[in-house]
């Protein structure tokens, strides 16, 4: 009667232990993640791989050993090397020595147990470190989320739809649409260089600078110049950021804007045509001063404005697949619909294109739609 109970417990344990596992994830572990891990371990190597198959296997094993060792602290590095030596002793014991003796078998098992215990100890310590880092990243992610808009502004005659996805716990994309005291609406979207924590810190600097710049002088050229100076003063030439900033007058629909190295926003006219806003320019932070010309456009009733970062258009389907593309994005925008349906349609097409694979770049999408003009009321009869 006890056996079925143990069997049920075993099955329950296996179900819990393998929860969420699927064949696609397992295949990606060897097809993509293992290759990426080797590239990380080998990125500091400058020597070329040998041509012979056996020599290449030995070379890669050496690269992995040295790469893993260099990432460990000296104490953990010693345990790692000792564990491998203990495993080697166990293999030699099995192959060379007559294992007919029970004592010799016990010694062989002892070497293997020491090796397993050492590697298990290292794995636990590295996992604990990773959990601590992840906890800190979660705090950083929450703080970053608070820098982004939590809700859409209430602007009569306008509809907003927006979303934000990060490739890592912390992202480098930025967007906001604050209402200024004079009633104008600032439409901001940027993409900081790099990924992860470095991009997130740059995004935080940009957020603080932009809020100050809007208070001082919200004109597009002035805001872009102030942000450019702030990024350049960081002293790191890798610290740059693309930016689109439009200053919209809701009543008239007039919008003055600058576009610094950012993907050109798309404006769908009420009649169905799509135009791109912007001109070629360097991102902000690369030079001490950057000449940016302010352009202007009118968002008429029935028009739809699409702002996005390159993580949307440049996402590919698979390791060597085609990009989502600007043309596909343009075609989706050209279809009939208001801000929310178009937004959801673009994301659905994006998820289908990437097969919901993990993001390789942050993705931000903002759609601003102006309501169509109401038809004139009929005149009363005579």
mmCIF file of C-alpha atoms in Angstrom:
data_model
loop_
_atom_site.group_PDB
_atom_site.id
_atom_site.type_symbol
_atom_site.label_atom_id
_atom_site.label_comp_id
_atom_site.label_asym_id
_atom_site.label_seq_id
_atom_site.Cartn_x
_atom_site.Cartn_y
_atom_site.Cartn_z
ATOM 1 C CA UNK A 1 0.000 0.000 0.000
ATOM 2 C CA UNK A 2 2.977 2.339 0.521
ATOM 3 C CA UNK A 3 4.412 1.919 -2.950
ATOM 4 C CA UNK A 4 1.665 3.886 -4.777
ATOM 5 C CA UNK A 5 2.133 6.717 -2.255
ATOM 6 C CA UNK A 6 5.870 6.929 -2.975
ATOM 7 C CA UNK A 7 5.177 6.679 -6.689
ATOM 8 C CA UNK A 8 2.666 9.531 -6.536
ATOM 9 C CA UNK A 9 5.121 11.651 -4.569
ATOM 10 C CA UNK A 10 7.831 10.961 -7.124
ATOM 11 C CA UNK A 11 5.549 11.908 -9.985
ATOM 12 C CA UNK A 12 4.475 15.064 -8.167
ATOM 13 C CA UNK A 13 8.109 16.018 -7.554
ATOM 14 C CA UNK A 14 9.033 15.465 -11.200
ATOM 15 C CA UNK A 15 6.071 17.570 -12.365
ATOM 16 C CA UNK A 16 7.071 20.440 -10.094
ATOM 17 C CA UNK A 17 10.760 20.135 -10.970
ATOM 18 C CA UNK A 18 10.133 20.218 -14.722
ATOM 19 C CA UNK A 19 7.301 22.780 -14.627
ATOM 20 C CA UNK A 20 7.580 25.219 -17.524
ATOM 21 C CA UNK A 21 10.093 23.090 -19.426
ATOM 22 C CA UNK A 22 9.475 22.644 -23.131
ATOM 23 C CA UNK A 23 11.430 21.252 -26.046
ATOM 24 C CA UNK A 24 11.983 24.689 -27.584
ATOM 25 C CA UNK A 25 13.692 25.985 -24.439
ATOM 26 C CA UNK A 26 15.829 22.867 -24.219
ATOM 27 C CA UNK A 27 16.872 23.192 -27.852
ATOM 28 C CA UNK A 28 17.667 26.886 -27.399
ATOM 29 C CA UNK A 29 19.877 25.981 -24.416
ATOM 30 C CA UNK A 30 22.253 24.111 -26.735
ATOM 31 C CA UNK A 31 21.662 25.943 -30.030
ATOM 32 C CA UNK A 32 21.941 29.511 -28.766
ATOM 33 C CA UNK A 33 22.717 29.901 -25.070
ATOM 34 C CA UNK A 34 25.676 27.495 -25.064
ATOM 35 C CA UNK A 35 27.176 29.283 -28.075
ATOM 36 C CA UNK A 36 26.676 32.668 -26.424
ATOM 37 C CA UNK A 37 28.249 31.376 -23.203
ATOM 38 C CA UNK A 38 31.326 30.188 -25.101
ATOM 39 C CA UNK A 39 31.616 33.577 -26.838
ATOM 40 C CA UNK A 40 31.544 35.309 -23.454
ATOM 41 C CA UNK A 41 34.259 33.030 -22.074
ATOM 42 C CA UNK A 42 36.390 33.411 -25.220
ATOM 43 C CA UNK A 43 35.972 37.132 -25.880
ATOM 44 C CA UNK A 44 39.320 38.004 -24.305
ATOM 45 C CA UNK A 45 41.195 35.412 -26.379
ATOM 46 C CA UNK A 46 43.146 36.718 -29.373
ATOM 47 C CA UNK A 47 44.654 33.469 -30.703
ATOM 48 C CA UNK A 48 43.028 31.629 -33.592
ATOM 49 C CA UNK A 49 41.522 28.169 -33.267
ATOM 50 C CA UNK A 50 43.609 25.292 -34.692
ATOM 51 C CA UNK A 51 42.327 23.531 -37.801
ATOM 52 C CA UNK A 52 42.439 19.912 -36.683
ATOM 53 C CA UNK A 53 39.275 18.591 -35.051
ATOM 54 C CA UNK A 54 41.037 17.082 -32.037
ATOM 55 C CA UNK A 55 43.225 20.160 -31.572
ATOM 56 C CA UNK A 56 40.144 22.346 -31.830
ATOM 57 C CA UNK A 57 38.342 20.332 -29.127
ATOM 58 C CA UNK A 58 41.363 20.592 -26.817
ATOM 59 C CA UNK A 59 41.653 24.317 -27.558
ATOM 60 C CA UNK A 60 37.998 24.969 -26.745
ATOM 61 C CA UNK A 61 38.208 22.936 -23.538
ATOM 62 C CA UNK A 62 41.184 25.061 -22.534
ATOM 63 C CA UNK A 63 39.282 28.258 -23.373
ATOM 64 C CA UNK A 64 36.311 27.153 -21.268
ATOM 65 C CA UNK A 65 38.515 26.186 -18.316
ATOM 66 C CA UNK A 66 40.493 29.420 -18.355
ATOM 67 C CA UNK A 67 37.385 31.495 -19.045
ATOM 68 C CA UNK A 68 35.453 30.005 -16.130
ATOM 69 C CA UNK A 69 38.486 30.239 -13.839
ATOM 70 C CA UNK A 70 39.045 33.914 -14.628
ATOM 71 C CA UNK A 71 35.451 34.722 -13.623
ATOM 72 C CA UNK A 72 35.828 33.109 -10.172
ATOM 73 C CA UNK A 73 37.356 34.579 -7.047
ATOM 74 C CA UNK A 74 40.781 33.119 -6.116
ATOM 75 C CA UNK A 75 39.268 30.897 -3.384
ATOM 76 C CA UNK A 76 36.552 29.553 -5.674
ATOM 77 C CA UNK A 77 39.071 29.148 -8.467
ATOM 78 C CA UNK A 78 41.094 26.853 -6.208
ATOM 79 C CA UNK A 79 38.027 24.728 -5.400
ATOM 80 C CA UNK A 80 37.149 24.536 -9.101
ATOM 81 C CA UNK A 81 40.634 23.312 -10.066
ATOM 82 C CA UNK A 82 40.744 20.871 -7.131
ATOM 83 C CA UNK A 83 37.350 19.410 -8.105
ATOM 84 C CA UNK A 84 38.563 18.749 -11.636
ATOM 85 C CA UNK A 85 41.738 17.137 -10.294
ATOM 86 C CA UNK A 86 39.690 14.900 -7.960
ATOM 87 C CA UNK A 87 37.560 13.826 -10.936
ATOM 88 C CA UNK A 88 40.730 13.048 -12.902
ATOM 89 C CA UNK A 89 42.061 10.933 -10.018
ATOM 90 C CA UNK A 90 38.813 8.975 -10.008
ATOM 91 C CA UNK A 91 39.032 8.315 -13.754
ATOM 92 C CA UNK A 92 42.657 7.169 -13.470
ATOM 93 C CA UNK A 93 41.712 4.935 -10.558
ATOM 94 C CA UNK A 94 39.022 3.236 -12.636
ATOM 95 C CA UNK A 95 41.078 2.810 -15.798
ATOM 96 C CA UNK A 96 44.496 1.879 -14.455
ATOM 97 C CA UNK A 97 44.100 0.134 -11.130
ATOM 98 C CA UNK A 98 42.454 -3.240 -10.630
ATOM 99 C CA UNK A 99 39.155 -2.389 -8.939
ATOM 100 C CA UNK A 100 38.538 -5.899 -7.680
ATOM 101 C CA UNK A 101 39.443 -4.743 -4.208
ATOM 102 C CA UNK A 102 36.597 -3.249 -2.231
ATOM 103 C CA UNK A 103 39.044 -0.751 -0.704
ATOM 104 C CA UNK A 104 40.131 0.437 -4.150
ATOM 105 C CA UNK A 105 36.501 0.859 -5.258
ATOM 106 C CA UNK A 106 35.886 2.918 -2.142
ATOM 107 C CA UNK A 107 38.856 5.174 -2.933
ATOM 108 C CA UNK A 108 37.591 5.677 -6.490
ATOM 109 C CA UNK A 109 34.132 6.647 -5.276
ATOM 110 C CA UNK A 110 35.727 8.961 -2.722
ATOM 111 C CA UNK A 111 37.530 10.912 -5.482
ATOM 112 C CA UNK A 112 34.313 11.293 -7.451
ATOM 113 C CA UNK A 113 32.347 12.386 -4.388
ATOM 114 C CA UNK A 114 34.962 15.027 -3.595
ATOM 115 C CA UNK A 115 34.732 16.289 -7.176
ATOM 116 C CA UNK A 116 30.923 16.400 -7.156
ATOM 117 C CA UNK A 117 30.839 18.063 -3.728
ATOM 118 C CA UNK A 118 33.307 20.744 -4.805
ATOM 119 C CA UNK A 119 31.450 21.555 -8.038
ATOM 120 C CA UNK A 120 28.084 21.501 -6.242
ATOM 121 C CA UNK A 121 29.430 23.906 -3.606
ATOM 122 C CA UNK A 122 30.653 26.277 -6.318
ATOM 123 C CA UNK A 123 27.318 26.072 -8.134
ATOM 124 C CA UNK A 124 25.427 26.941 -4.945
ATOM 125 C CA UNK A 125 27.702 29.907 -4.197
ATOM 126 C CA UNK A 126 27.409 31.254 -7.739
ATOM 127 C CA UNK A 127 23.615 30.850 -7.649
ATOM 128 C CA UNK A 128 23.432 32.747 -4.369
ATOM 129 C CA UNK A 129 25.462 35.567 -5.913
ATOM 130 C CA UNK A 130 23.151 35.591 -8.899
ATOM 131 C CA UNK A 131 20.061 35.750 -6.681
ATOM 132 C CA UNK A 132 21.521 38.731 -4.821
ATOM 133 C CA UNK A 133 22.294 40.521 -8.066
ATOM 134 C CA UNK A 134 18.829 39.719 -9.383
ATOM 135 C CA UNK A 135 17.253 41.140 -6.228
ATOM 136 C CA UNK A 136 19.209 44.358 -6.714
ATOM 137 C CA UNK A 137 18.248 44.464 -10.391
ATOM 138 C CA UNK A 138 14.605 44.016 -9.428
ATOM 139 C CA UNK A 139 14.847 47.064 -7.181
ATOM 140 C CA UNK A 140 16.497 48.985 -10.039
ATOM 141 C CA UNK A 141 13.760 47.835 -12.411
ATOM 142 C CA UNK A 142 11.046 49.027 -10.071
ATOM 143 C CA UNK A 143 12.748 52.385 -9.657
ATOM 144 C CA UNK A 144 13.071 52.707 -13.421
ATOM 145 C CA UNK A 145 9.408 51.872 -13.905
ATOM 146 C CA UNK A 146 8.552 54.787 -11.648
ATOM 147 C CA UNK A 147 10.422 57.107 -14.031
ATOM 148 C CA UNK A 148 8.154 56.089 -16.904
ATOM 149 C CA UNK A 149 4.561 57.294 -17.351
ATOM 150 C CA UNK A 150 2.094 55.253 -15.354
ATOM 151 C CA UNK A 151 -0.971 56.498 -17.219
ATOM 152 C CA UNK A 152 -1.842 58.439 -20.329
ATOM 153 C CA UNK A 153 -2.421 62.184 -20.096
ATOM 154 C CA UNK A 154 -5.962 63.473 -20.389
ATOM 155 C CA UNK A 155 -5.985 65.674 -23.464
ATOM 156 C CA UNK A 156 -9.322 66.506 -25.039
ATOM 157 C CA UNK A 157 -9.594 65.126 -28.559
ATOM 158 C CA UNK A 158 -6.546 62.820 -28.277
ATOM 159 C CA UNK A 159 -6.094 59.101 -27.588
ATOM 160 C CA UNK A 160 -2.907 57.403 -26.408
ATOM 161 C CA UNK A 161 -1.666 53.811 -26.490
ATOM 162 C CA UNK A 162 1.794 52.832 -25.289
ATOM 163 C CA UNK A 163 3.909 49.882 -24.148
ATOM 164 C CA UNK A 164 7.433 49.235 -22.916
ATOM 165 C CA UNK A 165 9.411 45.982 -22.929
ATOM 166 C CA UNK A 166 12.984 45.425 -21.808
ATOM 167 C CA UNK A 167 15.492 42.837 -22.987
ATOM 168 C CA UNK A 168 17.054 42.762 -19.496
ATOM 169 C CA UNK A 169 15.786 43.563 -16.034
ATOM 170 C CA UNK A 170 16.797 47.192 -16.616
ATOM 171 C CA UNK A 171 16.308 48.856 -19.982
ATOM 172 C CA UNK A 172 17.726 51.828 -21.842
ATOM 173 C CA UNK A 173 14.601 53.024 -23.646
ATOM 174 C CA UNK A 174 12.862 56.161 -22.437
ATOM 175 C CA UNK A 175 9.542 57.799 -23.201
ATOM 176 C CA UNK A 176 7.242 60.321 -21.608
ATOM 177 C CA UNK A 177 4.455 62.712 -22.575
ATOM 178 C CA UNK A 178 4.173 65.342 -19.815
ATOM 179 C CA UNK A 179 1.664 68.172 -20.045
ATOM 180 C CA UNK A 180 3.366 71.555 -19.673
ATOM 181 C CA UNK A 181 1.894 74.375 -17.588
ATOM 182 C CA UNK A 182 0.944 76.317 -20.743
ATOM 183 C CA UNK A 183 -1.133 73.359 -21.994
ATOM 184 C CA UNK A 184 1.298 72.062 -24.596
ATOM 185 C CA UNK A 185 2.231 68.389 -24.663
ATOM 186 C CA UNK A 186 5.858 67.179 -24.745
ATOM 187 C CA UNK A 187 6.293 63.906 -26.649
ATOM 188 C CA UNK A 188 9.636 62.354 -25.693
ATOM 189 C CA UNK A 189 11.225 59.101 -26.796
ATOM 190 C CA UNK A 190 14.875 58.035 -26.584
ATOM 191 C CA UNK A 191 17.130 55.012 -26.734
ATOM 192 C CA UNK A 192 20.300 54.947 -24.624
ATOM 193 C CA UNK A 193 23.372 53.145 -25.936
ATOM 194 C CA UNK A 194 24.119 49.672 -24.639
ATOM 195 C CA UNK A 195 21.960 47.319 -22.629
ATOM 196 C CA UNK A 196 21.204 46.496 -19.033
ATOM 197 C CA UNK A 197 22.484 48.519 -16.087
ATOM 198 C CA UNK A 198 24.733 50.842 -18.135
ATOM 199 C CA UNK A 199 21.871 51.835 -20.428
ATOM 200 C CA UNK A 200 19.537 52.155 -17.435
ATOM 201 C CA UNK A 201 21.869 54.599 -15.691
ATOM 202 C CA UNK A 202 22.124 56.651 -18.873
ATOM 203 C CA UNK A 203 18.354 56.632 -19.150
ATOM 204 C CA UNK A 204 18.065 57.916 -15.553
ATOM 205 C CA UNK A 205 20.474 60.772 -16.346
ATOM 206 C CA UNK A 206 18.415 61.645 -19.409
ATOM 207 C CA UNK A 207 15.172 61.567 -17.428
ATOM 208 C CA UNK A 208 16.458 64.044 -14.819
ATOM 209 C CA UNK A 209 18.005 66.300 -17.480
ATOM 210 C CA UNK A 210 14.893 66.362 -19.643
ATOM 211 C CA UNK A 211 12.618 67.261 -16.730
ATOM 212 C CA UNK A 212 14.906 70.168 -15.829
ATOM 213 C CA UNK A 213 15.191 71.259 -19.469
ATOM 214 C CA UNK A 214 11.401 71.326 -19.889
ATOM 215 C CA UNK A 215 11.123 73.601 -16.862
ATOM 216 C CA UNK A 216 13.848 75.953 -18.106
ATOM 217 C CA UNK A 217 12.945 76.222 -21.799
ATOM 218 C CA UNK A 218 10.752 73.588 -23.489
ATOM 219 C CA UNK A 219 11.656 74.577 -27.054
ATOM 220 C CA UNK A 220 12.917 71.444 -28.868
ATOM 221 C CA UNK A 221 16.341 72.715 -29.912
ATOM 222 C CA UNK A 222 17.097 74.011 -26.405
ATOM 223 C CA UNK A 223 16.037 70.775 -24.728
ATOM 224 C CA UNK A 224 18.118 68.645 -27.097
ATOM 225 C CA UNK A 225 21.167 70.903 -26.617
ATOM 226 C CA UNK A 226 20.947 70.652 -22.806
ATOM 227 C CA UNK A 227 20.644 66.859 -22.911
ATOM 228 C CA UNK A 228 23.550 66.634 -25.367
ATOM 229 C CA UNK A 229 25.777 68.615 -22.987
ATOM 230 C CA UNK A 230 24.781 66.480 -19.999
ATOM 231 C CA UNK A 231 25.550 63.225 -21.816
ATOM 232 C CA UNK A 232 28.818 64.530 -23.249
ATOM 233 C CA UNK A 233 30.016 65.604 -19.799
ATOM 234 C CA UNK A 234 29.855 62.010 -18.577
ATOM 235 C CA UNK A 235 33.240 61.619 -20.282
ATOM 236 C CA UNK A 236 32.399 58.244 -21.825
ATOM 237 C CA UNK A 237 32.139 58.272 -25.603
ATOM 238 C CA UNK A 238 29.956 55.175 -25.374
ATOM 239 C CA UNK A 239 27.375 57.229 -23.453
ATOM 240 C CA UNK A 240 25.071 58.503 -26.179
ATOM 241 C CA UNK A 241 21.357 58.498 -26.775
ATOM 242 C CA UNK A 242 18.928 58.941 -29.627
ATOM 243 C CA UNK A 243 16.045 61.305 -29.068
ATOM 244 C CA UNK A 244 12.794 62.383 -30.644
ATOM 245 C CA UNK A 245 11.132 65.320 -28.959
ATOM 246 C CA UNK A 246 7.943 66.878 -30.237
ATOM 247 C CA UNK A 247 6.217 69.866 -28.663
ATOM 248 C CA UNK A 248 2.522 69.598 -29.520
ATOM 249 C CA UNK A 249 -0.112 72.300 -29.295
ATOM 250 C CA UNK A 250 -3.276 70.198 -28.789
ATOM 251 C CA UNK A 251 -5.832 72.729 -30.029
ATOM 252 C CA UNK A 252 -4.169 73.506 -33.344
ATOM 253 C CA UNK A 253 -2.289 70.234 -33.761
ATOM 254 C CA UNK A 254 0.920 72.123 -34.519
ATOM 255 C CA UNK A 255 4.018 70.173 -33.438
ATOM 256 C CA UNK A 256 7.602 71.413 -33.515
ATOM 257 C CA UNK A 257 10.168 68.629 -33.159
ATOM 258 C CA UNK A 258 13.801 67.542 -33.295
ATOM 259 C CA UNK A 259 15.021 64.062 -34.177
ATOM 260 C CA UNK A 260 18.576 63.182 -33.112
ATOM 261 C CA UNK A 261 19.629 59.809 -34.482
ATOM 262 C CA UNK A 262 16.252 58.295 -33.593
ATOM 263 C CA UNK A 263 14.113 56.182 -35.952
ATOM 264 C CA UNK A 264 11.804 58.579 -37.759
ATOM 265 C CA UNK A 265 8.291 58.610 -36.299
ATOM 266 C CA UNK A 266 5.475 57.920 -38.747
ATOM 267 C CA UNK A 267 2.399 60.097 -39.166
ATOM 268 C CA UNK A 268 -0.644 58.487 -40.736
ATOM 269 C CA UNK A 269 -2.891 61.052 -42.290
ATOM 270 C CA UNK A 270 -6.653 60.779 -42.028
ATOM 271 C CA UNK A 271 -6.766 60.072 -45.765
ATOM 272 C CA UNK A 272 -4.512 57.021 -45.295
ATOM 273 C CA UNK A 273 -1.092 58.240 -46.417
ATOM 274 C CA UNK A 274 1.951 57.775 -44.151
ATOM 275 C CA UNK A 275 4.786 60.305 -43.861
ATOM 276 C CA UNK A 276 8.027 60.072 -41.862
ATOM 277 C CA UNK A 277 9.122 62.865 -39.535
ATOM 278 C CA UNK A 278 12.772 63.758 -39.105
ATOM 279 C CA UNK A 279 16.083 64.074 -40.889
ATOM 280 C CA UNK A 280 19.488 62.451 -40.477
ATOM 281 C CA UNK A 281 21.453 63.465 -37.381
ATOM 282 C CA UNK A 282 23.940 62.086 -34.874
ATOM 283 C CA UNK A 283 22.686 60.868 -31.497
ATOM 284 C CA UNK A 284 23.171 63.104 -28.476
ATOM 285 C CA UNK A 285 26.326 62.883 -26.384
ATOM 286 C CA UNK A 286 28.908 62.245 -29.092
ATOM 287 C CA UNK A 287 30.065 65.840 -29.554
ATOM 288 C CA UNK A 288 30.267 68.852 -27.224
ATOM 289 C CA UNK A 289 27.767 70.690 -29.417
ATOM 290 C CA UNK A 290 25.341 69.449 -32.017
ATOM 291 C CA UNK A 291 23.472 71.570 -34.520
ATOM 292 C CA UNK A 292 19.888 70.361 -34.700
ATOM 293 C CA UNK A 293 17.244 71.975 -36.844
ATOM 294 C CA UNK A 294 13.703 72.171 -35.545
ATOM 295 C CA UNK A 295 11.078 70.910 -37.969
ATOM 296 C CA UNK A 296 7.337 71.339 -37.802
ATOM 297 C CA UNK A 297 4.184 69.479 -38.778
ATOM 298 C CA UNK A 298 0.472 69.705 -38.075
ATOM 299 C CA UNK A 299 -1.350 66.720 -36.633
ATOM 300 C CA UNK A 300 -4.772 67.159 -38.195
ATOM 301 C CA UNK A 301 -8.035 65.609 -36.956
ATOM 302 C CA UNK A 302 -8.064 61.902 -37.797
ATOM 303 C CA UNK A 303 -4.239 61.668 -37.946
ATOM 304 C CA UNK A 304 -2.239 59.046 -36.021
ATOM 305 C CA UNK A 305 1.343 59.531 -34.816
ATOM 306 C CA UNK A 306 3.599 56.502 -34.210
ATOM 307 C CA UNK A 307 6.798 56.749 -32.133
ATOM 308 C CA UNK A 308 9.017 53.700 -31.536
ATOM 309 C CA UNK A 309 12.548 52.542 -30.767
ATOM 310 C CA UNK A 310 14.703 50.385 -33.044
ATOM 311 C CA UNK A 311 14.046 47.289 -30.904
ATOM 312 C CA UNK A 312 10.713 47.062 -32.727
ATOM 313 C CA UNK A 313 11.774 47.393 -36.350
ATOM 314 C CA UNK A 314 15.100 45.550 -36.045
ATOM 315 C CA UNK A 315 13.861 42.448 -34.198
ATOM 316 C CA UNK A 316 14.559 39.299 -36.217
ATOM 317 C CA UNK A 317 12.792 35.963 -36.437
ATOM 318 C CA UNK A 318 15.369 33.439 -35.263
ATOM 319 C CA UNK A 319 19.182 33.667 -35.195
ATOM 320 C CA UNK A 320 19.471 34.559 -38.904
ATOM 321 C CA UNK A 321 15.917 35.499 -39.794
ATOM 322 C CA UNK A 322 14.496 38.619 -41.384
ATOM 323 C CA UNK A 323 13.919 41.816 -39.447
ATOM 324 C CA UNK A 324 10.428 42.943 -38.513
ATOM 325 C CA UNK A 325 11.176 45.924 -40.699
ATOM 326 C CA UNK A 326 10.026 49.491 -41.213
ATOM 327 C CA UNK A 327 7.895 48.539 -44.203
ATOM 328 C CA UNK A 328 5.845 46.072 -42.174
ATOM 329 C CA UNK A 329 5.416 48.721 -39.479
ATOM 330 C CA UNK A 330 4.320 51.254 -42.067
ATOM 331 C CA UNK A 331 1.778 48.851 -43.564
ATOM 332 C CA UNK A 332 0.293 48.071 -40.132
ATOM 333 C CA UNK A 333 -0.016 51.771 -39.360
ATOM 334 C CA UNK A 334 -1.704 52.445 -42.700
ATOM 335 C CA UNK A 335 -4.569 50.090 -41.846
ATOM 336 C CA UNK A 336 -7.757 51.591 -40.509
ATOM 337 C CA UNK A 337 -8.152 51.930 -36.778
ATOM 338 C CA UNK A 338 -7.623 54.202 -33.816
ATOM 339 C CA UNK A 339 -4.623 54.299 -31.462
ATOM 340 C CA UNK A 340 -5.391 51.272 -29.260
ATOM 341 C CA UNK A 341 -6.362 48.805 -32.043
ATOM 342 C CA UNK A 342 -3.317 49.816 -34.112
ATOM 343 C CA UNK A 343 -1.054 49.465 -31.058
ATOM 344 C CA UNK A 344 -2.388 45.985 -30.273
ATOM 345 C CA UNK A 345 -2.172 44.956 -33.926
ATOM 346 C CA UNK A 346 1.495 45.955 -34.145
ATOM 347 C CA UNK A 347 2.438 44.063 -30.968
ATOM 348 C CA UNK A 348 0.491 40.969 -32.073
ATOM 349 C CA UNK A 349 2.321 40.997 -35.409
ATOM 350 C CA UNK A 350 5.630 41.508 -33.589
ATOM 351 C CA UNK A 351 5.027 38.541 -31.260
ATOM 352 C CA UNK A 352 4.061 36.362 -34.207
ATOM 353 C CA UNK A 353 7.186 37.423 -36.096
ATOM 354 C CA UNK A 354 9.570 36.657 -33.211
ATOM 355 C CA UNK A 355 7.611 33.601 -32.038
ATOM 356 C CA UNK A 356 7.593 35.253 -28.576
ATOM 357 C CA UNK A 357 11.355 34.624 -28.280
ATOM 358 C CA UNK A 358 13.324 36.616 -25.678
ATOM 359 C CA UNK A 359 14.051 40.194 -26.704
ATOM 360 C CA UNK A 360 17.560 41.136 -27.795
ATOM 361 C CA UNK A 361 16.840 44.864 -27.547
ATOM 362 C CA UNK A 362 14.430 47.048 -25.613
ATOM 363 C CA UNK A 363 11.145 47.882 -27.302
ATOM 364 C CA UNK A 364 9.020 50.988 -26.807
ATOM 365 C CA UNK A 365 5.890 51.908 -28.712
ATOM 366 C CA UNK A 366 3.761 55.042 -28.409
ATOM 367 C CA UNK A 367 0.777 55.957 -30.571
ATOM 368 C CA UNK A 368 -0.979 59.303 -30.355
ATOM 369 C CA UNK A 369 -4.250 59.665 -32.239
ATOM 370 C CA UNK A 370 -6.220 62.827 -32.806
ATOM 371 C CA UNK A 371 -9.956 62.375 -33.010
ATOM 372 C CA UNK A 372 -11.575 63.035 -36.366
ATOM 373 C CA UNK A 373 -13.469 66.275 -36.729
ATOM 374 C CA UNK A 374 -17.162 65.976 -36.004
ATOM 375 C CA UNK A 375 -19.420 66.569 -39.026
ATOM 376 C CA UNK A 376 -21.214 69.920 -38.972
ATOM 377 C CA UNK A 377 -24.612 69.907 -37.361
ATOM 378 C CA UNK A 378 -27.450 70.114 -39.877
ATOM 379 C CA UNK A 379 -28.978 73.525 -40.255
ATOM 380 C CA UNK A 380 -32.540 73.877 -39.009
ATOM 381 C CA UNK A 381 -35.142 74.067 -41.750
ATOM 382 C CA UNK A 382 -36.955 77.271 -42.676
#
